[in-house]
């Protein structure tokens, strides 16, 4: 397929030692299909550099938090550039306006880079061919490429890309490029090993809290025990007696204890005597929250209507065959293995930050806002050019799942460095990390349906509430003539934020649990029931793939039961079958999860499998293990002993089937999470006849 | 403060530190060996696992006072070129995602296989239950341990 290159989209920058190609794109994300752009600012977004030794360096503006983005995005460049995979290097970009708004979330990295990165590779290849043709004084058509070399088809002479970069630097950008058809892909579609595996296996990978800066001190922060309570006074005399403690300071978020090493800072933090004021939030506990959710859910007059198809309320009121359920999902923590951390060095109006962040752009803004005087900030706002004073390096992230979309840790590290006038490495203790999370919010849902004489739904009414509650993923894939979705958010001072799969997590749980209840009420097989209600071929395909592979409806080992669920989110279709048994104490043992995903063209099938395994484990932890509760205005849980996550021995066998597709790639980081919870809950019903109306499932 | 001398990755070190500082922070903050990670500080997550006299231990629980004369191996001492059979197997099975827990996972698996190269599935479970992974790489860890067992028994790879 041919793609036109707009001069405003692509900008070639040449240098003596290497050829670089920068793609310019507007600051906002573009649709992957849009290859010619009109309005908006244009600034380089992705850099591709070839040096004399044929090494191709791809600078990735996304964040690497385990999802494999360094590798997958590089594969797309290598595919069209036609280079040797061994010659590819990937590096993380610092935060810079030229990359547009740098934020990695919503499973969008592949979607937003699919066309533009392949175009970058193809344009560079075309320039290199032109350079060789010029040197050999032949036509472009008389040249071809193979793994980093241009071949003269008349003489079989060969020039490596590295040998061509000087000539290439003088060649203008091509006006259009041709991108390969799927059948011609060499790297795309292959399980290419990750570029970052070797350094993650020998301990050399540098995460945020592995950044060593000369003369840096280590800091930790004591946060309010009751949400938002203020500090009336503090006495640091006991803390300062700890050898190694250098400073005890108040910052906006709490009391920072700074020391020569982490252990001294931690010991010092335990000894700061703080008088906390303003404890009005200590009334917040789990019962208080549940009560507020219930009141808000019942007070339908104040609800916003999100979808209103037909007359769901009237049909249900007038029907003889109805069904009603309520579901509650609690707060959840991210609990990445790497606790919150950030390294910062403020020097006057300048600041350098090393942060494991999903949002380099916002993290840099936060650093600027905490570093600079009012006048410097105004100057920056007006001129928008003095960007050199703040540097933000994006480090490898040791797990995030949405948590590191926040910038609270950047704020803290920069404030501390500014106060002590030294570089500082902030490291939160695990207890601070769990208790000061931006939690996945608790939600309460009421579902009602009316069924026709054949047992299929003719009306569906979903009411929901929670902090930042949304209906993404609640819009039904099922053909039902009367649908109403309505709800209202509650307001609480608990910090909440995105958590792997966000609102799709709770909406898929209630939708896929309730549809299973309706199937059971109508005594129809859950697969057959769903197939009768859908017509989207991609959904039908993943359902058939997964149930066939999992031997749905077939003979299972004694005491084993299956549950089915499906969900579309982040562009991808997923269906899962969970196979469980019950242990002697009635708790659930998950033996196997079979999953089918249609994520468009599978760029790296091994990464898709890894992300599905990861998403399923993440969902299983929430379905079987931990939750966050509140008491006296404080989260109760503090570490992995009371916020447990799935362990090695609890790992089921996971088998992922990737649907064949010719469509553009879709999300893979999050789509596997939403349907595992309901698949487990539905299997639990098959095993016990009992419905799970909450996660984690209460089995006792 | 008491002085302690011990071996880390084959090198003798002598340090003067408070009695209660855990080995984890001795390694990270005082010896700048950053491959060993902090996860929970209370022996719950195992990402700080290293070898102490050949045994897998959680370094956040071992105080400096107990280090005199011991022999510590960290991920940096396993091999720096990924030639150890456990590291080889880890690469072949593409285990890491975020990678933060992997030093601990690898050290736990290596200690198990040193002692018992033909560890059974339940022995593997027992050893590996001590190290958590939020990214969910357990299936690949399991496959990699089995692959390492093959590398050791069939190809005679040295541990």
PDB file of N, CA, C and O in Angstrom, chain B residues 12 29 31 35 55 81-83 90 114 126 129 137 145:
ATOM      1  N   UNK B  12      36.452 -10.420  49.128  1.00  0.00           N
ATOM      2  CA  UNK B  12      36.398 -10.138  50.556  1.00  0.00           C
ATOM      3  C   UNK B  12      36.007  -8.670  50.760  1.00  0.00           C
ATOM      4  O   UNK B  12      36.585  -7.786  50.135  1.00  0.00           O
ATOM      5  N   UNK B  29      23.192   0.056  49.073  1.00  0.00           N
ATOM      6  CA  UNK B  29      23.652   1.403  49.406  1.00  0.00           C
ATOM      7  C   UNK B  29      25.143   1.470  49.720  1.00  0.00           C
ATOM      8  O   UNK B  29      25.755   2.522  49.545  1.00  0.00           O
ATOM      9  N   UNK B  31      27.605  -1.254  48.937  1.00  0.00           N
ATOM     10  CA  UNK B  31      28.474  -1.920  47.959  1.00  0.00           C
ATOM     11  C   UNK B  31      28.052  -1.591  46.523  1.00  0.00           C
ATOM     12  O   UNK B  31      28.690  -2.047  45.576  1.00  0.00           O
ATOM     13  N   UNK B  35      21.692  -4.884  41.508  1.00  0.00           N
ATOM     14  CA  UNK B  35      20.877  -5.937  40.901  1.00  0.00           C
ATOM     15  C   UNK B  35      19.885  -6.548  41.874  1.00  0.00           C
ATOM     16  O   UNK B  35      18.857  -7.089  41.482  1.00  0.00           O
ATOM     17  N   UNK B  55      22.545 -20.800  50.339  1.00  0.00           N
ATOM     18  CA  UNK B  55      21.088 -20.908  50.537  1.00  0.00           C
ATOM     19  C   UNK B  55      20.404 -19.646  50.020  1.00  0.00           C
ATOM     20  O   UNK B  55      20.922 -18.534  50.213  1.00  0.00           O
ATOM     21  N   UNK B  81      27.540 -12.491  32.037  1.00  0.00           N
ATOM     22  CA  UNK B  81      27.301 -12.656  30.587  1.00  0.00           C
ATOM     23  C   UNK B  81      26.138 -13.604  30.308  1.00  0.00           C
ATOM     24  O   UNK B  81      26.003 -14.124  29.206  1.00  0.00           O
ATOM     25  N   UNK B  82      25.310 -13.807  31.321  1.00  0.00           N
ATOM     26  CA  UNK B  82      24.124 -14.664  31.169  1.00  0.00           C
ATOM     27  C   UNK B  82      24.476 -16.089  30.747  1.00  0.00           C
ATOM     28  O   UNK B  82      23.715 -16.737  30.035  1.00  0.00           O
ATOM     29  N   UNK B  83      25.642 -16.584  31.203  1.00  0.00           N
ATOM     30  CA  UNK B  83      26.051 -17.934  30.808  1.00  0.00           C
ATOM     31  C   UNK B  83      25.603 -19.004  31.805  1.00  0.00           C
ATOM     32  O   UNK B  83      25.714 -20.193  31.538  1.00  0.00           O
ATOM     33  N   UNK B  90      16.210 -18.641  31.288  1.00  0.00           N
ATOM     34  CA  UNK B  90      15.342 -17.467  31.431  1.00  0.00           C
ATOM     35  C   UNK B  90      15.219 -16.709  30.102  1.00  0.00           C
ATOM     36  O   UNK B  90      14.153 -16.243  29.734  1.00  0.00           O
ATOM     37  N   UNK B 114      21.074 -25.783  42.587  1.00  0.00           N
ATOM     38  CA  UNK B 114      22.371 -26.175  43.148  1.00  0.00           C
ATOM     39  C   UNK B 114      22.183 -27.371  44.079  1.00  0.00           C
ATOM     40  O   UNK B 114      22.912 -28.347  44.040  1.00  0.00           O
ATOM     41  N   UNK B 126       7.510 -24.995  46.183  1.00  0.00           N
ATOM     42  CA  UNK B 126       7.875 -24.580  47.529  1.00  0.00           C
ATOM     43  C   UNK B 126       8.947 -23.497  47.501  1.00  0.00           C
ATOM     44  O   UNK B 126       8.866 -22.507  48.225  1.00  0.00           O
ATOM     45  N   UNK B 129       7.489 -20.153  45.571  1.00  0.00           N
ATOM     46  CA  UNK B 129       6.390 -19.425  46.222  1.00  0.00           C
ATOM     47  C   UNK B 129       6.895 -18.242  47.036  1.00  0.00           C
ATOM     48  O   UNK B 129       6.124 -17.363  47.406  1.00  0.00           O
ATOM     49  N   UNK B 137       4.736 -13.559  35.558  1.00  0.00           N
ATOM     50  CA  UNK B 137       5.615 -14.362  34.692  1.00  0.00           C
ATOM     51  C   UNK B 137       5.784 -15.803  35.193  1.00  0.00           C
ATOM     52  O   UNK B 137       6.665 -16.520  34.726  1.00  0.00           O
ATOM     53  N   UNK B 145      12.682 -23.034  34.602  1.00  0.00           N
ATOM     54  CA  UNK B 145      13.346 -23.922  35.569  1.00  0.00           C
ATOM     55  C   UNK B 145      13.462 -25.324  34.976  1.00  0.00           C
ATOM     56  O   UNK B 145      14.513 -25.973  35.078  1.00  0.00           O
TER      57      UNK B 145
END
